[in-house]
DNA sequence: TCTGGGGTCCTAGGACCC
DNA sequence: TCTGGGGTCCTAGGACCC
């Protein structure tokens, strides 16, 4: 098997540039929700030393001085452009696995070896021309090696966006030039630990005995090691249905008020229920969690969560919201100030495979709830929650979230129209 | 004053049973 | 009052990813 990892360069920034070409060549950053911190950077802003996750207030001076462009994140736009990129990939390869909003693996089975590079080069041009997004492609025998190849494709313009690791010699060379903490699967915990033991590069790591890796890092480390040796060990994307769905937000201002938290949690839960229905799923369990502000060392900290199990998997707003509020009441303590809350629905099953509980469950009520939720879905299109439960407040859960640097909704008018049946 | 959101997988340890 | 070993299931939390 051969994999091609296609990765959009600086994706959120590239999306903004696709509709504002004057941003081309300028240092740009895109911010997280609440305009909290930097989540995407152009090459120019990376070169200025701005790090991923930098709080916005630390670079605000650069913006005020006209040396840095800033945008609030616009997920409707990014999702739309992502769809367009993925369609081009699906037209190129026999099979693709979408890994994230800006990345996908193409499975190149059945494609002749000499065809692989021209095919990928052509894809890079098409995506740039038709969607306006620059992408890089890394090709290798395993997903982890394809990731390594992708780093080279991004870093060195000479590759023109496509880098392939094929021979053992190429593999060794590439691994010897890759810092161990840049390897997919080796994170901020293990990276420094390995370096402390004298393992600097991916090649150093790959040359350790497998047993040693197993003892230090467990089964996940073994997988990474095998992948670097060209043996596929990372799971194929199998389950289409998500196992858990989460909706959470930080608040612009902290709150200790149960009433206010209940309104937020109701909205998060209703959004989870809607995502469930869109996936044609239902969930056996609902978890509500709260966070105090971890940056305020002067305040008491509290990170509680509680899970409610349901007798029958649910996807109606009524049931999910009811369970989430019940969980909230068990964890809420009035003596704290909360900065963030969220709802997770998990233990999901296909909605059409639900088995009723034997006793003590009102089937008629469930069917009524499901019908009402479906009706709400048909009226509430994405981002426009016109219908709500009584526990939800007028407005949208995104209300009160800071978005002071948002670009216009360039592309999404079309998808809104297409979603109305 | 100001510090994101949404996922997956693995493991350690507790509860419970025989 | 003494009190072993092994198995399973569940859950919380850690580590990783983007």
CSV table of C-alpha atoms (C1' of nucleotides) in Angstrom, one decimal:
chain,number,residue,atom,x,y,z
A,1,UNK,CA,0.0,0.0,0.0
A,2,UNK,CA,1.1,3.6,-0.6
A,3,UNK,CA,-0.4,6.6,1.1
A,4,UNK,CA,-0.4,10.2,0.1
A,5,UNK,CA,-1.1,12.7,3.0
A,6,UNK,CA,-2.6,15.9,1.6
A,7,UNK,CA,-2.3,18.8,4.0
A,8,UNK,CA,-3.5,22.3,3.4
A,9,UNK,CA,-0.8,24.9,4.2
A,10,UNK,CA,-1.7,27.2,7.1
A,11,UNK,CA,-5.3,26.3,6.4
A,12,UNK,CA,-7.3,29.0,8.2
A,13,UNK,CA,-5.0,31.7,7.0
A,14,UNK,CA,-5.1,30.3,3.4
A,15,UNK,CA,-9.0,30.4,3.6
A,16,UNK,CA,-8.9,34.1,4.6
A,17,UNK,CA,-6.5,34.8,1.8
A,18,UNK,CA,-8.6,33.0,-0.8
A,19,UNK,CA,-11.1,35.8,-0.4
A,20,UNK,CA,-8.8,38.6,0.5
A,21,UNK,CA,-5.8,38.3,-1.9
A,22,UNK,CA,-4.3,41.5,-0.4
A,23,UNK,CA,-3.4,39.3,2.6
A,24,UNK,CA,-1.0,37.4,0.4
A,25,UNK,CA,2.6,37.9,1.4
A,26,UNK,CA,1.6,39.6,4.7
A,27,UNK,CA,2.0,38.3,8.2
A,28,UNK,CA,-1.4,37.0,9.2
A,29,UNK,CA,-2.8,35.1,12.3
A,30,UNK,CA,-6.3,33.6,12.9
A,31,UNK,CA,-7.7,33.5,16.4
A,32,UNK,CA,-9.6,31.0,18.4
A,33,UNK,CA,-13.1,31.4,19.8
A,34,UNK,CA,-13.4,34.5,21.9
A,35,UNK,CA,-10.4,35.9,20.0
A,36,UNK,CA,-8.5,34.2,22.8
A,37,UNK,CA,-5.3,32.9,21.2
A,38,UNK,CA,-3.5,32.3,17.9
A,39,UNK,CA,-4.6,29.1,16.2
A,40,UNK,CA,-3.2,29.6,12.7
A,41,UNK,CA,-0.3,31.5,11.3
A,42,UNK,CA,1.0,32.4,7.9
A,43,UNK,CA,4.7,31.6,7.1
A,44,UNK,CA,5.4,35.3,7.6
A,45,UNK,CA,3.9,35.4,11.1
A,46,UNK,CA,5.7,32.2,12.0
A,47,UNK,CA,9.0,33.9,10.8
A,48,UNK,CA,8.2,36.7,13.3
A,49,UNK,CA,8.4,34.2,16.1
A,50,UNK,CA,4.7,34.1,16.9
A,51,UNK,CA,4.0,30.7,18.4
A,52,UNK,CA,0.9,28.5,18.1
A,53,UNK,CA,-1.4,29.2,21.0
A,54,UNK,CA,0.0,32.6,21.8
A,55,UNK,CA,-2.6,34.7,23.7
A,56,UNK,CA,-3.9,37.4,21.4
A,57,UNK,CA,-3.1,40.2,23.9
A,58,UNK,CA,0.6,39.4,23.6
A,59,UNK,CA,0.6,40.2,19.9
A,60,UNK,CA,-2.0,43.0,19.8
A,61,UNK,CA,0.7,45.7,19.8
A,62,UNK,CA,1.9,44.3,16.4
A,63,UNK,CA,-1.6,44.5,15.1
A,64,UNK,CA,-2.1,48.1,16.3
A,65,UNK,CA,1.3,49.0,14.7
A,66,UNK,CA,0.1,47.7,11.4
A,67,UNK,CA,2.8,44.9,11.3
A,68,UNK,CA,0.4,42.0,11.7
A,69,UNK,CA,-3.0,41.1,10.2
A,70,UNK,CA,-5.6,39.4,12.4
A,71,UNK,CA,-8.8,37.5,11.8
A,72,UNK,CA,-11.4,35.9,14.1
A,73,UNK,CA,-12.0,32.3,13.2
A,74,UNK,CA,-14.8,31.7,10.7
A,75,UNK,CA,-15.6,28.0,10.8
A,76,UNK,CA,-18.4,28.2,8.3
A,77,UNK,CA,-16.0,29.5,5.7
A,78,UNK,CA,-13.3,26.9,6.6
A,79,UNK,CA,-15.8,24.0,6.5
A,80,UNK,CA,-17.0,25.1,3.1
A,81,UNK,CA,-13.6,25.3,1.6
A,82,UNK,CA,-12.6,22.1,3.2
A,83,UNK,CA,-15.5,20.3,1.5
A,84,UNK,CA,-14.4,21.7,-1.8
A,85,UNK,CA,-10.8,20.5,-1.3
A,86,UNK,CA,-11.9,17.0,-0.2
A,87,UNK,CA,-14.1,16.6,-3.3
A,88,UNK,CA,-11.0,17.2,-5.5
A,89,UNK,CA,-9.1,14.6,-3.5
A,90,UNK,CA,-12.0,12.1,-3.8
A,91,UNK,CA,-11.9,12.6,-7.6
A,92,UNK,CA,-8.1,11.9,-7.6
A,93,UNK,CA,-7.7,8.7,-5.6
A,94,UNK,CA,-9.7,5.4,-5.4
A,95,UNK,CA,-10.2,6.0,-1.7
A,96,UNK,CA,-9.6,8.8,0.8
A,97,UNK,CA,-9.7,9.1,4.6
A,98,UNK,CA,-10.5,12.5,5.8
A,99,UNK,CA,-8.4,13.0,8.9
A,100,UNK,CA,-9.3,16.6,9.9
A,101,UNK,CA,-10.6,19.8,8.5
A,102,UNK,CA,-7.4,20.4,6.6
A,103,UNK,CA,-5.9,16.9,6.1
A,104,UNK,CA,-6.7,13.7,4.3
A,105,UNK,CA,-5.0,10.5,3.3
A,106,UNK,CA,-5.3,9.2,-0.2
A,107,UNK,CA,-5.0,5.5,-0.5
A,108,UNK,CA,-3.2,4.9,-3.7
A,109,UNK,CA,-3.9,1.3,-4.3
A,110,UNK,CA,-4.1,0.2,-7.9
A,111,UNK,CA,-2.3,3.3,-9.2
A,112,UNK,CA,0.8,2.6,-11.3
A,113,UNK,CA,4.0,3.7,-9.6
A,114,UNK,CA,5.0,6.1,-12.3
A,115,UNK,CA,1.6,7.7,-12.2
A,116,UNK,CA,1.8,8.6,-8.5
A,117,UNK,CA,4.0,11.7,-8.7
A,118,UNK,CA,2.3,13.3,-11.7
A,119,UNK,CA,-1.1,12.6,-10.2
A,120,UNK,CA,-0.1,14.4,-6.9
A,121,UNK,CA,1.5,17.3,-8.7
A,122,UNK,CA,-1.6,17.8,-10.8
A,123,UNK,CA,-3.7,17.7,-7.6
A,124,UNK,CA,-1.6,20.4,-6.0
A,125,UNK,CA,-2.2,22.7,-9.1
A,126,UNK,CA,-5.9,21.9,-9.3
A,127,UNK,CA,-6.6,22.7,-5.6
A,128,UNK,CA,-4.7,25.9,-5.8
A,129,UNK,CA,-6.4,27.0,-9.0
A,130,UNK,CA,-10.0,25.9,-8.3
A,131,UNK,CA,-10.3,26.4,-4.5
A,132,UNK,CA,-7.4,28.9,-4.0
A,133,UNK,CA,-5.8,26.8,-1.2
A,134,UNK,CA,-2.1,25.8,-1.3
A,135,UNK,CA,-1.6,22.1,-0.3
A,136,UNK,CA,1.4,19.8,0.2
A,137,UNK,CA,1.5,16.1,-0.4
A,138,UNK,CA,3.7,13.5,1.3
A,139,UNK,CA,3.9,10.0,-0.2
A,140,UNK,CA,5.2,6.8,1.5
A,141,UNK,CA,4.4,3.2,2.5
A,142,UNK,CA,2.9,4.1,5.8
A,143,UNK,CA,0.8,7.0,7.2
A,144,UNK,CA,3.5,8.1,9.6
A,145,UNK,CA,6.2,8.1,6.9
A,146,UNK,CA,3.8,10.0,4.6
A,147,UNK,CA,3.5,12.6,7.4
A,148,UNK,CA,7.3,12.9,7.5
A,149,UNK,CA,7.4,13.3,3.7
A,150,UNK,CA,4.7,16.0,4.0
A,151,UNK,CA,7.0,18.0,6.3
A,152,UNK,CA,9.6,18.0,3.7
A,153,UNK,CA,7.2,19.0,0.9
A,154,UNK,CA,6.1,22.0,3.1
A,155,UNK,CA,9.5,23.0,4.2
A,156,UNK,CA,11.5,23.0,1.0
A,157,UNK,CA,10.1,24.8,-2.0
A,158,UNK,CA,12.2,22.7,-4.3
A,159,UNK,CA,9.8,19.8,-3.9
A,160,UNK,CA,7.0,22.0,-5.5
A,161,UNK,CA,4.5,20.6,-2.9
A,162,UNK,CA,5.1,16.9,-3.4
A,163,UNK,CA,7.7,14.8,-1.6
A,164,UNK,CA,7.9,11.0,-1.8
A,165,UNK,CA,9.8,8.6,0.5
A,166,UNK,CA,10.3,5.4,-1.4
A,167,UNK,CA,13.7,3.7,-1.0
A,168,UNK,CA,15.3,2.6,2.3
A,169,UNK,CA,18.0,5.1,1.6
A,170,UNK,CA,15.5,8.0,1.2
A,171,UNK,CA,13.8,6.8,4.4
A,172,UNK,CA,17.0,6.8,6.5
A,173,UNK,CA,17.9,10.2,5.1
A,174,UNK,CA,14.5,11.7,5.9
A,175,UNK,CA,14.4,10.2,9.4
A,176,UNK,CA,17.9,11.5,10.2
A,177,UNK,CA,16.8,15.0,9.3
A,178,UNK,CA,13.5,14.8,11.4
A,179,UNK,CA,13.6,15.8,15.0
A,180,UNK,CA,12.0,13.0,17.1
A,181,UNK,CA,9.3,15.3,18.5
A,182,UNK,CA,8.1,16.1,15.0
A,183,UNK,CA,7.1,12.5,14.5
A,184,UNK,CA,3.3,11.8,14.3
A,185,UNK,CA,2.5,10.1,17.6
A,186,UNK,CA,5.3,11.6,19.7
A,187,UNK,CA,3.9,14.5,21.6
A,188,UNK,CA,4.9,17.2,24.1
A,189,UNK,CA,5.3,14.7,26.9
A,190,UNK,CA,7.4,11.9,25.2
A,191,UNK,CA,9.4,14.2,22.9
A,192,UNK,CA,11.4,16.0,25.6
A,193,UNK,CA,11.7,12.7,27.5
A,194,UNK,CA,13.3,10.9,24.5
A,195,UNK,CA,15.6,13.9,23.9
A,196,UNK,CA,16.7,13.7,27.5
A,197,UNK,CA,17.8,10.1,26.8
A,198,UNK,CA,19.9,11.2,23.9
A,199,UNK,CA,17.4,10.3,21.2
A,200,UNK,CA,17.3,13.4,19.0
A,201,UNK,CA,16.1,12.3,15.6
A,202,UNK,CA,13.4,10.0,14.2
A,203,UNK,CA,16.3,7.8,13.0
A,204,UNK,CA,17.7,7.5,16.6
A,205,UNK,CA,14.2,6.4,17.7
A,206,UNK,CA,13.8,3.9,14.9
A,207,UNK,CA,17.2,2.4,15.7
A,208,UNK,CA,16.3,1.5,19.3
A,209,UNK,CA,15.2,-2.1,19.9
A,210,UNK,CA,11.5,-2.6,19.7
A,211,UNK,CA,11.3,-4.1,23.2
A,212,UNK,CA,12.9,-1.0,24.6
A,213,UNK,CA,10.2,1.2,22.9
A,214,UNK,CA,7.4,-1.1,24.1
A,215,UNK,CA,8.6,-0.9,27.7
A,216,UNK,CA,8.9,2.9,27.6
A,217,UNK,CA,5.9,3.9,25.5
A,218,UNK,CA,3.5,1.0,25.4
A,219,UNK,CA,1.5,-0.2,22.4
A,220,UNK,CA,1.3,3.3,20.8
A,221,UNK,CA,5.1,3.6,20.7
A,222,UNK,CA,5.4,0.2,19.1
A,223,UNK,CA,3.0,1.3,16.4
A,224,UNK,CA,4.9,4.5,15.6
A,225,UNK,CA,8.2,2.5,15.6
A,226,UNK,CA,6.8,0.0,13.1
A,227,UNK,CA,5.4,2.7,10.9
A,228,UNK,CA,8.8,4.4,10.7
A,229,UNK,CA,10.2,1.0,9.5
A,230,UNK,CA,7.6,0.9,6.7
A,231,UNK,CA,5.2,-1.5,8.4
A,232,UNK,CA,1.7,-0.2,8.5
A,233,UNK,CA,0.4,-0.3,12.1
A,234,UNK,CA,-1.9,2.7,12.4
A,235,UNK,CA,-5.5,1.7,12.2
A,236,UNK,CA,-7.5,2.3,9.1
A,237,UNK,CA,-10.4,4.8,9.7
A,238,UNK,CA,-13.2,2.3,10.2
A,239,UNK,CA,-16.0,3.6,12.3
A,240,UNK,CA,-17.8,6.4,10.4
A,241,UNK,CA,-20.0,7.1,13.4
A,242,UNK,CA,-18.4,9.3,16.0
A,243,UNK,CA,-18.0,7.7,19.4
A,244,UNK,CA,-18.4,10.9,21.2
A,245,UNK,CA,-19.6,14.4,20.4
A,246,UNK,CA,-18.7,17.4,22.4
A,247,UNK,CA,-19.9,21.0,22.5
A,248,UNK,CA,-18.1,23.4,24.9
A,249,UNK,CA,-17.1,27.0,25.1
A,250,UNK,CA,-15.1,29.3,27.3
A,251,UNK,CA,-17.0,32.3,28.5
A,252,UNK,CA,-15.8,35.9,27.9
A,253,UNK,CA,-16.6,36.5,31.6
A,254,UNK,CA,-16.5,34.1,34.5
A,255,UNK,CA,-19.7,33.2,36.2
A,256,UNK,CA,-20.8,31.5,39.4
A,257,UNK,CA,-24.5,31.7,38.7
A,258,UNK,CA,-26.4,28.4,38.3
A,259,UNK,CA,-29.1,30.0,36.3
A,260,UNK,CA,-26.7,31.3,33.7
A,261,UNK,CA,-24.7,28.0,33.6
A,262,UNK,CA,-28.0,26.1,33.1
A,263,UNK,CA,-28.8,28.3,30.1
A,264,UNK,CA,-25.4,27.7,28.6
A,265,UNK,CA,-25.4,23.9,29.3
A,266,UNK,CA,-28.9,23.7,27.8
A,267,UNK,CA,-27.6,25.2,24.6
A,268,UNK,CA,-24.5,23.0,24.5
A,269,UNK,CA,-26.7,19.9,25.1
A,270,UNK,CA,-29.2,21.0,22.4
A,271,UNK,CA,-26.3,21.4,19.9
A,272,UNK,CA,-24.9,18.0,20.8
A,273,UNK,CA,-28.4,16.5,20.2
A,274,UNK,CA,-28.5,18.1,16.9
A,275,UNK,CA,-25.1,16.9,15.9
A,276,UNK,CA,-26.2,13.4,17.0
A,277,UNK,CA,-29.3,13.6,14.7
A,278,UNK,CA,-27.2,14.8,11.8
A,279,UNK,CA,-25.1,11.7,12.2
A,280,UNK,CA,-28.1,9.5,12.6
A,281,UNK,CA,-26.8,8.5,16.0
A,282,UNK,CA,-28.2,8.3,19.5
A,283,UNK,CA,-26.2,8.3,22.8
A,284,UNK,CA,-26.4,6.2,25.9
A,285,UNK,CA,-24.6,8.7,28.1
A,286,UNK,CA,-24.4,12.5,28.7
A,287,UNK,CA,-21.6,14.2,30.5
A,288,UNK,CA,-21.6,17.8,31.7
A,289,UNK,CA,-18.3,19.4,32.8
A,290,UNK,CA,-17.3,22.7,34.3
A,291,UNK,CA,-13.9,24.4,34.5
A,292,UNK,CA,-12.8,27.3,36.7
A,293,UNK,CA,-10.2,29.7,35.2
A,294,UNK,CA,-6.9,27.8,35.4
A,295,UNK,CA,-4.9,31.0,34.8
A,296,UNK,CA,-6.2,32.6,37.9
A,297,UNK,CA,-3.9,31.2,40.5
A,298,UNK,CA,-5.5,33.5,43.1
A,299,UNK,CA,-8.9,31.7,42.7
A,300,UNK,CA,-10.0,28.3,43.9
A,301,UNK,CA,-9.9,25.7,41.2
A,302,UNK,CA,-12.5,23.0,40.5
A,303,UNK,CA,-12.8,20.8,37.4
A,304,UNK,CA,-15.8,18.6,38.0
A,305,UNK,CA,-17.8,16.4,35.6
A,306,UNK,CA,-20.7,14.0,35.9
A,307,UNK,CA,-22.2,11.4,33.6
A,308,UNK,CA,-25.9,10.5,33.3
A,309,UNK,CA,-26.6,7.1,31.7
A,310,UNK,CA,-29.9,6.8,29.8
A,311,UNK,CA,-32.1,3.7,29.8
A,312,UNK,CA,-32.5,4.0,26.0
A,313,UNK,CA,-30.1,5.9,23.6
A,314,UNK,CA,-31.5,9.3,22.9
A,315,UNK,CA,-31.0,12.1,20.4
A,316,UNK,CA,-33.9,14.4,21.1
A,317,UNK,CA,-33.1,17.8,22.5
A,318,UNK,CA,-35.5,17.2,25.4
A,319,UNK,CA,-33.7,14.1,26.7
A,320,UNK,CA,-30.2,15.3,26.1
A,321,UNK,CA,-30.8,18.7,27.7
A,322,UNK,CA,-32.6,17.0,30.6
A,323,UNK,CA,-29.8,14.7,31.4
A,324,UNK,CA,-27.1,17.4,30.9
A,325,UNK,CA,-29.0,19.7,33.4
A,326,UNK,CA,-29.3,16.8,35.9
A,327,UNK,CA,-25.6,16.2,35.7
A,328,UNK,CA,-24.9,20.0,36.1
A,329,UNK,CA,-26.9,20.1,39.3
A,330,UNK,CA,-24.8,17.3,40.8
A,331,UNK,CA,-21.5,19.0,40.2
A,332,UNK,CA,-22.4,22.7,40.6
A,333,UNK,CA,-20.9,24.4,43.7
A,334,UNK,CA,-21.8,28.1,44.3
A,335,UNK,CA,-18.4,29.0,45.8
A,336,UNK,CA,-16.5,28.9,42.5
A,337,UNK,CA,-16.3,31.1,39.4
A,338,UNK,CA,-16.5,29.2,36.2
A,339,UNK,CA,-14.8,30.0,32.9
A,340,UNK,CA,-15.9,27.2,30.7
A,341,UNK,CA,-18.6,24.5,30.5
A,342,UNK,CA,-19.4,21.7,28.1
A,343,UNK,CA,-21.5,18.8,27.3
A,344,UNK,CA,-20.3,15.4,25.8
A,345,UNK,CA,-22.6,12.7,24.5
A,346,UNK,CA,-21.0,9.4,24.2
A,347,UNK,CA,-21.6,5.6,23.9
A,348,UNK,CA,-23.3,6.3,20.6
A,349,UNK,CA,-25.2,3.8,18.5
A,350,UNK,CA,-26.9,3.9,15.1
A,351,UNK,CA,-30.3,5.6,15.6
A,352,UNK,CA,-32.1,2.8,13.7
A,353,UNK,CA,-30.7,0.1,15.9
A,354,UNK,CA,-32.1,1.3,19.2
A,355,UNK,CA,-33.6,-1.4,21.3
A,356,UNK,CA,-36.3,-0.2,23.8
A,357,UNK,CA,-35.7,-0.8,27.5
A,358,UNK,CA,-37.8,-3.6,28.8
A,359,UNK,CA,-39.5,-1.7,31.6
A,360,UNK,CA,-40.4,1.7,32.8
A,361,UNK,CA,-39.8,3.6,29.6
A,362,UNK,CA,-42.3,5.7,27.8
A,363,UNK,CA,-42.0,4.8,24.2
A,364,UNK,CA,-44.7,7.1,23.0
A,365,UNK,CA,-42.9,10.0,24.7
A,366,UNK,CA,-39.7,9.1,23.0
A,367,UNK,CA,-41.3,9.0,19.6
A,368,UNK,CA,-42.9,12.4,20.3
A,369,UNK,CA,-39.6,13.9,21.3
A,370,UNK,CA,-37.9,12.5,18.2
A,371,UNK,CA,-40.6,14.0,15.9
A,372,UNK,CA,-40.4,17.4,17.6
A,373,UNK,CA,-36.6,17.4,17.3
A,374,UNK,CA,-36.8,16.5,13.6
A,375,UNK,CA,-39.2,19.4,13.1
A,376,UNK,CA,-36.8,21.7,15.0
A,377,UNK,CA,-33.9,20.6,12.8
A,378,UNK,CA,-35.9,21.4,9.6
A,379,UNK,CA,-36.5,24.9,10.8
A,380,UNK,CA,-33.1,25.6,12.5
A,381,UNK,CA,-30.5,25.6,9.8
A,382,UNK,CA,-26.9,25.8,10.8
A,383,UNK,CA,-26.2,28.9,13.0
A,384,UNK,CA,-29.8,30.0,12.9
A,385,UNK,CA,-31.5,28.6,16.0
A,386,UNK,CA,-35.0,30.0,15.6
A,387,UNK,CA,-36.7,27.2,17.6
A,388,UNK,CA,-35.5,26.3,21.1
A,389,UNK,CA,-36.6,24.5,24.2
A,390,UNK,CA,-37.9,26.7,27.0
A,391,UNK,CA,-34.6,26.1,28.9
A,392,UNK,CA,-32.7,27.7,26.2
A,393,UNK,CA,-32.5,31.4,26.1
A,394,UNK,CA,-33.3,33.6,23.1
A,395,UNK,CA,-30.2,34.1,21.0
A,396,UNK,CA,-27.5,31.5,20.3
A,397,UNK,CA,-24.9,29.9,22.4
A,398,UNK,CA,-22.3,31.8,20.4
A,399,UNK,CA,-23.8,35.0,21.8
A,400,UNK,CA,-21.4,36.8,24.2
A,401,UNK,CA,-18.4,35.3,22.3
A,402,UNK,CA,-16.0,37.9,21.1
A,403,UNK,CA,-15.4,38.0,17.3
A,404,UNK,CA,-14.0,41.4,16.7
A,405,UNK,CA,-12.0,40.6,13.6
A,406,UNK,CA,-14.3,38.5,11.6
A,407,UNK,CA,-14.2,38.5,7.8
A,408,UNK,CA,-17.5,38.4,5.9
A,409,UNK,CA,-19.4,35.2,5.1
A,410,UNK,CA,-18.0,35.0,1.6
A,411,UNK,CA,-18.8,31.5,0.7
A,412,UNK,CA,-21.5,30.3,3.0
A,413,UNK,CA,-24.6,31.9,1.5
A,414,UNK,CA,-24.5,29.1,-1.1
A,415,UNK,CA,-24.4,26.3,1.4
A,416,UNK,CA,-27.2,27.9,3.5
A,417,UNK,CA,-29.4,27.9,0.4
A,418,UNK,CA,-28.5,24.4,-0.4
A,419,UNK,CA,-29.4,23.1,3.0
A,420,UNK,CA,-33.1,24.3,2.8
A,421,UNK,CA,-35.2,21.5,1.3
B,1,DT,C1',-8.7,43.1,31.8
B,2,DC,C1',-7.2,39.3,28.0
B,3,DT,C1',-5.1,32.3,27.4
B,4,DG,C1',-9.6,27.4,21.9
B,5,DG,C1',-12.5,23.5,20.6
B,6,DG,C1',-13.3,18.7,19.2
B,7,DG,C1',-11.8,14.3,18.8
B,8,DT,C1',-9.4,9.1,19.6
B,9,DC,C1',-7.1,5.5,22.0
B,10,DC,C1',-4.8,3.4,25.9
B,11,DT,C1',-4.0,2.3,30.7
B,12,DA,C1',-4.2,2.1,35.7
B,13,DG,C1',-6.9,1.2,39.3
B,14,DG,C1',-11.3,0.3,41.7
B,15,DA,C1',-15.4,-2.6,42.2
B,16,DC,C1',-17.0,-6.9,42.0
B,17,DC,C1',-17.1,-11.9,41.5
B,18,DC,C1',-15.6,-16.6,42.2
C,1,DT,C1',-10.9,-12.8,62.9
C,2,DC,C1',-8.5,-14.5,59.4
C,3,DT,C1',-8.0,-13.2,54.4
C,4,DG,C1',-5.2,-15.5,48.2
C,5,DG,C1',-5.3,-15.1,43.5
C,6,DG,C1',-7.3,-14.3,39.2
C,7,DG,C1',-10.7,-12.6,36.1
C,8,DT,C1',-13.9,-9.0,34.1
C,9,DC,C1',-16.0,-4.7,33.7
C,10,DC,C1',-16.1,0.1,34.2
C,11,DT,C1',-14.3,4.7,34.6
C,12,DA,C1',-11.2,8.5,35.1
C,13,DG,C1',-7.4,10.5,33.4
C,14,DG,C1',-3.4,10.7,30.4
C,15,DA,C1',-1.4,11.3,26.0
C,16,DC,C1',-1.9,12.2,21.5
C,17,DC,C1',-3.9,14.4,17.2
C,18,DC,C1',-5.7,18.6,14.4
